[in-house]
Amino acid sequence: MESYKLPLNLQTHTEHFTNPLYLESGRILEPYDIAYETYGELNDDKSNVVVVCHALTGSHHCAGVYEDETKAGWWDGLIGPGKAIDTDKYFVICSNVIGSCFGSTGPMSMQHTHHDYYRYKFPVVTIKDMVKAQRILFDRLNIHRVHAIIGGSMGGMQALQFAIHYPNFADKIISMAATHATQPWAIAFNKVAQESILKDPDFKQGYYDPAVITEQGLSGMAVGRMAGHISFLSHESMATKFGREYKRTDGLYELFGKFQVESYLEYNGYNFTKWFDPLAYLYITKAINIFDLSRDFDSLAEALKKITAKIHLISFRDDMLFKNIEMKKIADTLSEIGNENYSYIDIDSDYGHDAFLVELDKFEDYVKEALDE
């Protein structure tokens, strides 16, 4: 195990596992690594653990700032001393999912006994597989029950999967901006991104040099990411953020002159390709596309009957990617099967899917109360 300490009691670790991880597909992954971070102090009876699950392009770095960087973790506004997920009170763990590119084993990890990357030899992993690997990590850490599991988007999917497949593991589940099963709208946006990557000649059919991609980016992936950004926002949030403002240095009648929204998409799209691996993007979007809580059950109701934890569901009114009616279906189904140990709120937000990352003030009190109750 490797680890190093950073300010505010942030610690980063990597655990190595040699036992086989049996996947939903029937494939086996061995050996494998899981990178994770912890925040706060574990109490004597280990009753103060809060697990944070990250979204598609997130990582285990959900809070704090590294010594050599200025950018804080992706949920830094929610996690820390005195914040909604209070690290003076809770011991927070966030791990990087398998299949990703931030330290846990993924398609651009080296194969065991080979001196080459997995690439397409890496098995397809599911959200359930990601959760299973995390559960094995917690066993390694001698943590067999946690106070809560919380996540948004793909992180919210993981939280729900934990609730169903490890019903005695968490006392509370907080899932936001997620769904019970990925719908065609979201799959379609992922398809645009996947095709954009696959058809880019610089992708070299998956046999690219990762150092070149890190330096130069991948234009096809950038275009796909632009489409993704459109699904993360909403009509209202774009109008508020950009309006019809034109880039000041461009002429209105220049063919390639840009509106501010166009510059925003270009900047985020092309920057993204220099820090997120394209094969990892293909594998994780595949996992999101095939996510379905009712798989291997007769119905969603049968799956939800497995839950024993208190469930807190949070949707956002103008979320285009995972519509609020998708989260409401989970709440309605829980009610139908007689489970009253849940709460559901629809946040009055016009920001879109990314509200769970941006509009923390609209739900942080709710998260704090759910954790502290």
Tab-separated table of C-alpha atoms in Angstrom:
chain	number	residue	atom	x	y	z
A	1	MET	CA	0.000	0.000	0.000
A	2	GLU	CA	1.264	3.443	-0.915
A	3	SER	CA	0.149	6.579	0.893
A	4	TYR	CA	1.068	10.175	1.525
A	5	LYS	CA	-0.327	12.854	3.815
A	6	LEU	CA	-1.590	16.259	2.832
A	7	PRO	CA	-3.007	19.209	4.785
A	8	LEU	CA	-6.441	19.047	6.493
A	9	ASN	CA	-5.954	15.348	7.161
A	10	LEU	CA	-6.437	14.399	3.531
A	11	GLN	CA	-4.697	11.090	2.821
A	12	THR	CA	-4.314	9.317	-0.508
A	13	HIS	CA	-3.759	5.565	-0.767
A	14	THR	CA	-3.549	2.768	-3.302
A	15	GLU	CA	-4.493	-0.794	-2.345
A	16	HIS	CA	-3.334	-3.765	-4.417
A	17	PHE	CA	-5.511	-6.899	-4.652
A	18	THR	CA	-4.298	-10.275	-5.923
A	19	ASN	CA	-7.499	-12.262	-5.435
A	20	PRO	CA	-9.697	-12.433	-8.563
A	21	LEU	CA	-12.571	-9.990	-8.939
A	22	TYR	CA	-15.448	-11.904	-10.516
A	23	LEU	CA	-17.397	-9.557	-12.778
A	24	GLU	CA	-21.056	-9.526	-13.828
A	25	SER	CA	-20.026	-10.448	-17.369
A	26	GLY	CA	-18.421	-13.690	-16.172
A	27	ARG	CA	-14.951	-12.277	-16.785
A	28	ILE	CA	-12.291	-12.046	-14.095
A	29	LEU	CA	-10.047	-9.103	-13.240
A	30	GLU	CA	-6.816	-9.923	-11.416
A	31	PRO	CA	-4.785	-8.422	-9.987
A	32	TYR	CA	-6.168	-4.919	-9.587
A	33	ASP	CA	-5.547	-1.661	-7.736
A	34	ILE	CA	-7.959	0.765	-6.105
A	35	ALA	CA	-6.923	4.349	-5.405
A	36	TYR	CA	-8.798	6.146	-2.647
A	37	GLU	CA	-8.704	9.154	-0.350
A	38	THR	CA	-9.780	9.629	3.238
A	39	TYR	CA	-10.670	12.765	5.176
A	40	GLY	CA	-11.166	13.236	8.904
A	41	GLU	CA	-10.597	10.723	11.697
A	42	LEU	CA	-12.047	7.226	12.084
A	43	ASN	CA	-13.624	6.876	15.529
A	44	ASP	CA	-12.983	3.923	17.842
A	45	ASP	CA	-16.048	1.879	16.906
A	46	LYS	CA	-15.825	2.836	13.200
A	47	SER	CA	-19.372	4.168	13.240
A	48	ASN	CA	-18.652	7.513	11.551
A	49	VAL	CA	-17.719	6.380	8.024
A	50	VAL	CA	-19.289	8.211	5.088
A	51	VAL	CA	-18.585	6.803	1.622
A	52	VAL	CA	-18.600	9.279	-1.274
A	53	CYS	CA	-19.056	7.881	-4.806
A	54	HIS	CA	-17.862	9.867	-7.809
A	55	ALA	CA	-19.473	10.498	-11.196
A	56	LEU	CA	-18.281	9.630	-14.728
A	57	THR	CA	-15.225	11.877	-14.974
A	58	GLY	CA	-14.658	12.305	-11.261
A	59	SER	CA	-12.011	10.661	-9.130
A	60	HIS	CA	-11.201	9.797	-5.534
A	61	HIS	CA	-10.066	13.411	-5.036
A	62	CYS	CA	-13.409	14.817	-3.905
A	63	ALA	CA	-12.189	17.463	-1.451
A	64	GLY	CA	-9.148	19.406	-0.333
A	65	VAL	CA	-6.218	20.738	-2.351
A	66	TYR	CA	-2.999	18.904	-3.178
A	67	GLU	CA	0.240	20.579	-2.137
A	68	ASP	CA	1.359	21.233	-5.711
A	69	GLU	CA	-2.045	22.247	-7.116
A	70	THR	CA	-4.633	24.974	-6.650
A	71	LYS	CA	-7.768	23.177	-7.856
A	72	ALA	CA	-9.809	21.656	-5.054
A	73	GLY	CA	-11.575	18.289	-5.181
A	74	TRP	CA	-14.821	18.111	-7.125
A	75	TRP	CA	-17.136	18.281	-4.045
A	76	ASP	CA	-14.924	20.479	-1.892
A	77	GLY	CA	-17.813	22.815	-1.114
A	78	LEU	CA	-19.733	19.960	0.496
A	79	ILE	CA	-16.939	18.067	2.297
A	80	GLY	CA	-14.740	19.493	5.035
A	81	PRO	CA	-14.683	20.876	8.582
A	82	GLY	CA	-18.081	22.362	9.426
A	83	LYS	CA	-19.514	21.616	5.975
A	84	ALA	CA	-22.515	19.419	5.156
A	85	ILE	CA	-20.326	16.306	5.181
A	86	ASP	CA	-18.430	17.436	8.259
A	87	THR	CA	-14.934	15.959	8.481
A	88	ASP	CA	-14.742	17.040	12.127
A	89	LYS	CA	-17.503	14.499	12.697
A	90	TYR	CA	-17.255	11.944	9.872
A	91	PHE	CA	-14.488	9.836	8.372
A	92	VAL	CA	-14.968	10.219	4.610
A	93	ILE	CA	-13.744	7.670	2.061
A	94	CYS	CA	-13.865	8.168	-1.707
A	95	SER	CA	-12.376	5.595	-4.069
A	96	ASN	CA	-11.672	5.768	-7.790
A	97	VAL	CA	-13.839	3.212	-9.619
A	98	ILE	CA	-12.277	0.346	-11.551
A	99	GLY	CA	-12.253	1.204	-15.249
A	100	SER	CA	-11.221	4.800	-14.580
A	101	CYS	CA	-7.875	6.464	-15.213
A	102	PHE	CA	-6.897	8.022	-11.889
A	103	GLY	CA	-5.071	5.216	-10.148
A	104	SER	CA	-7.520	2.330	-10.038
A	105	THR	CA	-7.095	-0.435	-12.613
A	106	GLY	CA	-8.562	0.452	-15.998
A	107	PRO	CA	-8.055	-0.136	-19.721
A	108	MET	CA	-4.760	1.768	-19.793
A	109	SER	CA	-3.290	-0.118	-16.836
A	110	MET	CA	-0.521	-2.605	-17.466
A	111	GLN	CA	-1.597	-6.246	-17.765
A	112	HIS	CA	-0.171	-8.616	-15.184
A	113	THR	CA	2.912	-10.496	-16.508
A	114	HIS	CA	2.718	-8.423	-19.704
A	115	HIS	CA	4.540	-5.228	-20.540
A	116	ASP	CA	1.617	-3.693	-22.375
A	117	TYR	CA	-1.636	-1.896	-21.616
A	118	TYR	CA	-4.925	-3.785	-21.364
A	119	ARG	CA	-6.637	-1.576	-23.949
A	120	TYR	CA	-9.512	-3.665	-25.406
A	121	LYS	CA	-8.462	-6.713	-23.393
A	122	PHE	CA	-9.842	-4.958	-20.332
A	123	PRO	CA	-13.229	-6.508	-19.486
A	124	VAL	CA	-16.461	-4.542	-19.593
A	125	VAL	CA	-17.293	-3.504	-16.043
A	126	THR	CA	-20.671	-2.503	-14.646
A	127	ILE	CA	-21.763	-0.178	-11.853
A	128	LYS	CA	-22.364	-3.309	-9.781
A	129	ASP	CA	-18.754	-4.399	-10.432
A	130	MET	CA	-17.490	-0.985	-9.349
A	131	VAL	CA	-19.446	-1.282	-6.111
A	132	LYS	CA	-18.277	-4.865	-5.522
A	133	ALA	CA	-14.640	-3.770	-5.827
A	134	GLN	CA	-15.252	-0.982	-3.305
A	135	ARG	CA	-16.907	-3.422	-0.901
A	136	ILE	CA	-13.789	-5.608	-1.095
A	137	LEU	CA	-11.670	-2.526	-0.391
A	138	PHE	CA	-13.702	-1.755	2.738
A	139	ASP	CA	-13.267	-5.335	3.956
A	140	ARG	CA	-9.519	-4.887	3.506
A	141	LEU	CA	-9.765	-1.747	5.657
A	142	ASN	CA	-11.754	-3.715	8.251
A	143	ILE	CA	-14.812	-1.518	7.701
A	144	HIS	CA	-17.899	-3.722	7.551
A	145	ARG	CA	-20.666	-1.186	8.060
A	146	VAL	CA	-20.837	2.532	7.288
A	147	HIS	CA	-22.937	5.439	8.451
A	148	ALA	CA	-23.849	6.598	4.936
A	149	ILE	CA	-23.117	6.374	1.230
A	150	ILE	CA	-23.645	9.456	-0.925
A	151	GLY	CA	-23.143	10.288	-4.588
A	152	GLY	CA	-24.502	12.164	-7.574
A	153	SER	CA	-25.054	11.037	-11.177
A	154	MET	CA	-22.984	7.840	-11.636
A	155	GLY	CA	-22.127	8.241	-7.952
A	156	GLY	CA	-25.838	8.161	-7.181
A	157	MET	CA	-26.144	4.971	-9.227
A	158	GLN	CA	-23.409	3.407	-7.114
A	159	ALA	CA	-25.141	4.458	-3.892
A	160	LEU	CA	-28.385	2.799	-5.028
A	161	GLN	CA	-26.512	-0.327	-6.118
A	162	PHE	CA	-24.909	-0.527	-2.671
A	163	ALA	CA	-28.367	-0.290	-1.079
A	164	ILE	CA	-29.717	-3.235	-3.055
A	165	HIS	CA	-26.752	-5.607	-3.241
A	166	TYR	CA	-25.219	-4.888	0.177
A	167	PRO	CA	-28.370	-4.070	2.176
A	168	ASN	CA	-26.731	-4.355	5.595
A	169	PHE	CA	-23.666	-2.284	4.756
A	170	ALA	CA	-24.961	1.292	5.112
A	171	ASP	CA	-27.415	2.903	7.512
A	172	LYS	CA	-28.228	5.683	5.057
A	173	ILE	CA	-28.113	6.115	1.296
A	174	ILE	CA	-28.186	9.565	-0.325
A	175	SER	CA	-28.553	9.417	-4.101
A	176	MET	CA	-28.925	12.519	-6.246
A	177	ALA	CA	-29.237	13.338	-9.962
A	178	ALA	CA	-29.392	9.620	-10.783
A	179	THR	CA	-31.855	7.111	-12.223
A	180	HIS	CA	-33.118	3.576	-11.738
A	181	ALA	CA	-32.069	2.656	-15.297
A	182	THR	CA	-30.306	4.750	-17.933
A	183	GLN	CA	-32.826	5.973	-20.497
A	184	PRO	CA	-32.443	6.423	-24.304
A	185	TRP	CA	-31.826	10.189	-24.042
A	186	ALA	CA	-28.676	9.693	-21.932
A	187	ILE	CA	-27.570	6.682	-23.980
A	188	ALA	CA	-27.882	8.778	-27.145
A	189	PHE	CA	-25.568	11.503	-25.809
A	190	ASN	CA	-23.067	8.837	-24.771
A	191	LYS	CA	-23.279	7.353	-28.267
A	192	VAL	CA	-22.287	10.697	-29.816
A	193	ALA	CA	-19.230	10.837	-27.545
A	194	GLN	CA	-18.297	7.209	-28.220
A	195	GLU	CA	-18.560	7.571	-31.996
A	196	SER	CA	-16.598	10.813	-31.908
A	197	ILE	CA	-13.748	9.024	-30.150
A	198	LEU	CA	-13.823	5.892	-32.306
A	199	LYS	CA	-13.862	7.777	-35.592
A	200	ASP	CA	-10.958	10.081	-34.739
A	201	PRO	CA	-7.887	8.821	-36.671
A	202	ASP	CA	-5.651	9.956	-33.789
A	203	PHE	CA	-7.448	7.435	-31.574
A	204	LYS	CA	-5.720	4.804	-33.736
A	205	GLN	CA	-8.443	2.236	-33.033
A	206	GLY	CA	-7.497	2.221	-29.373
A	207	TYR	CA	-3.745	1.833	-29.885
A	208	TYR	CA	-2.782	5.461	-29.288
A	209	ASP	CA	0.213	6.631	-27.296
A	210	PRO	CA	-1.232	8.005	-24.014
A	211	ALA	CA	1.601	10.527	-23.712
A	212	VAL	CA	0.652	12.025	-27.087
A	213	ILE	CA	-3.015	12.284	-26.056
A	214	THR	CA	-2.035	13.960	-22.781
A	215	GLU	CA	0.019	16.522	-24.678
A	216	GLN	CA	-2.148	17.131	-27.747
A	217	GLY	CA	-5.643	16.011	-26.725
A	218	LEU	CA	-8.075	14.180	-28.995
A	219	SER	CA	-10.323	16.325	-31.171
A	220	GLY	CA	-12.998	13.651	-31.629
A	221	MET	CA	-13.298	13.177	-27.897
A	222	ALA	CA	-13.507	16.947	-27.474
A	223	VAL	CA	-16.500	17.097	-29.835
A	224	GLY	CA	-18.186	14.263	-27.939
A	225	ARG	CA	-17.554	16.017	-24.653
A	226	MET	CA	-19.143	19.194	-26.039
A	227	ALA	CA	-22.319	17.214	-26.684
A	228	GLY	CA	-22.109	15.876	-23.159
A	229	HIS	CA	-21.820	19.382	-21.715
A	230	ILE	CA	-25.033	20.344	-23.475
A	231	SER	CA	-26.820	17.511	-21.656
A	232	PHE	CA	-25.286	18.549	-18.312
A	233	LEU	CA	-26.712	22.060	-18.513
A	234	SER	CA	-30.190	23.325	-19.391
A	235	HIS	CA	-31.778	25.886	-21.684
A	236	GLU	CA	-32.218	28.297	-18.767
A	237	SER	CA	-28.729	27.887	-17.318
A	238	MET	CA	-27.121	28.473	-20.724
A	239	ALA	CA	-29.242	31.564	-21.288
A	240	THR	CA	-28.272	32.900	-17.854
A	241	LYS	CA	-24.599	31.983	-18.118
A	242	PHE	CA	-23.945	33.067	-21.713
A	243	GLY	CA	-26.994	34.780	-23.196
A	244	ARG	CA	-26.226	35.757	-26.789
A	245	GLU	CA	-22.903	37.337	-25.851
A	246	TYR	CA	-20.333	37.212	-28.607
A	247	LYS	CA	-16.630	36.657	-28.055
A	248	ARG	CA	-15.199	40.166	-27.864
A	249	THR	CA	-12.145	39.441	-30.010
A	250	ASP	CA	-14.197	37.919	-32.842
A	251	GLY	CA	-16.159	39.746	-35.495
A	252	LEU	CA	-19.858	39.014	-35.816
A	253	TYR	CA	-19.498	38.425	-39.539
A	254	GLU	CA	-16.370	36.278	-39.343
A	255	LEU	CA	-17.281	32.751	-40.411
A	256	PHE	CA	-15.502	31.221	-37.422
A	257	GLY	CA	-16.352	33.974	-34.961
A	258	LYS	CA	-17.830	32.529	-31.794
A	259	PHE	CA	-20.569	33.127	-29.281
A	260	GLN	CA	-19.454	32.831	-25.650
A	261	VAL	CA	-21.266	29.496	-25.357
A	262	GLU	CA	-19.248	28.157	-28.296
A	263	SER	CA	-15.970	29.241	-26.683
A	264	TYR	CA	-17.063	27.606	-23.430
A	265	LEU	CA	-17.767	24.269	-25.139
A	266	GLU	CA	-14.492	24.377	-27.051
A	267	TYR	CA	-12.431	25.245	-23.988
A	268	ASN	CA	-13.968	22.545	-21.798
A	269	GLY	CA	-14.049	19.949	-24.557
A	270	TYR	CA	-10.434	20.236	-25.638
A	271	ASN	CA	-9.055	20.684	-22.118
A	272	PHE	CA	-10.896	17.580	-20.970
A	273	THR	CA	-9.175	15.339	-23.515
A	274	LYS	CA	-5.757	16.112	-22.038
A	275	TRP	CA	-6.599	14.750	-18.588
A	276	PHE	CA	-9.170	11.999	-19.157
A	277	ASP	CA	-8.278	8.832	-21.037
A	278	PRO	CA	-10.467	8.059	-24.102
A	279	LEU	CA	-10.607	4.289	-23.547
A	280	ALA	CA	-11.636	4.838	-19.929
A	281	TYR	CA	-14.380	7.137	-21.224
A	282	LEU	CA	-15.639	4.376	-23.532
A	283	TYR	CA	-15.660	1.796	-20.752
A	284	ILE	CA	-17.347	3.993	-18.148
A	285	THR	CA	-20.040	5.281	-20.510
A	286	LYS	CA	-20.720	1.628	-21.378
A	287	ALA	CA	-21.211	0.906	-17.666
A	288	ILE	CA	-23.601	3.859	-17.366
A	289	ASN	CA	-25.557	2.850	-20.473
A	290	ILE	CA	-26.259	-0.695	-19.247
A	291	PHE	CA	-27.057	0.371	-15.674
A	292	ASP	CA	-30.417	-1.015	-14.540
A	293	LEU	CA	-31.287	-1.649	-10.903
A	294	SER	CA	-33.861	-4.257	-11.933
A	295	ARG	CA	-31.380	-6.447	-13.844
A	296	ASP	CA	-31.488	-9.996	-12.411
A	297	PHE	CA	-34.768	-9.159	-10.657
A	298	ASP	CA	-38.331	-9.590	-11.901
A	299	SER	CA	-38.969	-5.861	-11.585
A	300	LEU	CA	-37.709	-2.640	-10.049
A	301	ALA	CA	-40.064	-3.276	-7.139
A	302	GLU	CA	-38.429	-6.642	-6.446
A	303	ALA	CA	-34.992	-5.030	-6.496
A	304	LEU	CA	-36.018	-2.226	-4.137
A	305	LYS	CA	-37.472	-4.759	-1.656
A	306	LYS	CA	-33.871	-5.674	-0.825
A	307	ILE	CA	-33.198	-2.244	0.678
A	308	THR	CA	-33.007	-1.902	4.459
A	309	ALA	CA	-31.173	1.441	4.718
A	310	LYS	CA	-32.889	4.819	5.018
A	311	ILE	CA	-33.017	6.153	1.449
A	312	HIS	CA	-32.769	9.860	0.608
A	313	LEU	CA	-33.473	10.681	-3.038
A	314	ILE	CA	-32.692	14.073	-4.571
A	315	SER	CA	-33.568	15.121	-8.117
A	316	PHE	CA	-33.234	18.467	-9.893
A	317	ARG	CA	-36.169	20.000	-11.730
A	318	ASP	CA	-34.457	20.786	-15.044
A	319	ASP	CA	-32.021	17.856	-15.157
A	320	MET	CA	-32.077	16.859	-18.841
A	321	LEU	CA	-29.768	13.861	-18.491
A	322	PHE	CA	-31.542	11.986	-15.683
A	323	LYS	CA	-34.969	13.580	-15.474
A	324	ASN	CA	-36.593	14.122	-12.112
A	325	ILE	CA	-39.379	11.710	-13.038
A	326	GLU	CA	-36.790	8.924	-13.093
A	327	MET	CA	-35.874	9.500	-9.451
A	328	LYS	CA	-39.537	9.982	-8.579
A	329	LYS	CA	-40.226	6.525	-9.997
A	330	ILE	CA	-37.878	5.071	-7.387
A	331	ALA	CA	-39.713	6.988	-4.651
A	332	ASP	CA	-43.138	5.938	-5.964
A	333	THR	CA	-42.053	2.305	-6.208
A	334	LEU	CA	-40.716	2.352	-2.645
A	335	SER	CA	-44.086	3.688	-1.538
A	336	GLU	CA	-45.941	1.019	-3.523
A	337	ILE	CA	-44.018	-1.817	-1.860
A	338	GLY	CA	-44.720	-0.368	1.582
A	339	ASN	CA	-41.260	1.000	2.299
A	340	GLU	CA	-41.783	4.197	4.297
A	341	ASN	CA	-38.124	4.545	5.268
A	342	TYR	CA	-37.289	7.003	2.493
A	343	SER	CA	-37.504	10.668	1.572
A	344	TYR	CA	-37.637	12.329	-1.839
A	345	ILE	CA	-37.171	15.965	-2.785
A	346	ASP	CA	-37.072	17.635	-6.175
A	347	ILE	CA	-34.777	20.667	-5.998
A	348	ASP	CA	-36.169	23.786	-7.644
A	349	SER	CA	-33.254	24.316	-9.999
A	350	ASP	CA	-32.934	25.440	-13.585
A	351	TYR	CA	-29.207	24.688	-13.758
A	352	GLY	CA	-29.535	21.188	-15.197
A	353	HIS	CA	-27.758	17.941	-14.371
A	354	ASP	CA	-24.610	19.646	-13.075
A	355	ALA	CA	-26.633	21.272	-10.294
A	356	PHE	CA	-25.425	18.516	-7.955
A	357	LEU	CA	-21.876	19.862	-8.457
A	358	VAL	CA	-22.673	23.572	-8.635
A	359	GLU	CA	-25.752	24.560	-6.623
A	360	LEU	CA	-24.639	23.072	-3.323
A	361	ASP	CA	-26.484	25.746	-1.340
A	362	LYS	CA	-29.780	24.302	-2.540
A	363	PHE	CA	-29.283	20.893	-0.942
A	364	GLU	CA	-26.388	21.052	1.541
A	365	ASP	CA	-28.726	21.558	4.534
A	366	TYR	CA	-30.757	18.565	3.429
A	367	VAL	CA	-27.608	16.414	3.212
A	368	LYS	CA	-26.434	17.619	6.633
A	369	GLU	CA	-29.797	16.812	8.220
A	370	ALA	CA	-29.932	13.400	6.550
A	371	LEU	CA	-26.472	12.529	7.881
A	372	ASP	CA	-27.054	13.911	11.376
A	373	GLU	CA	-30.584	12.630	12.017
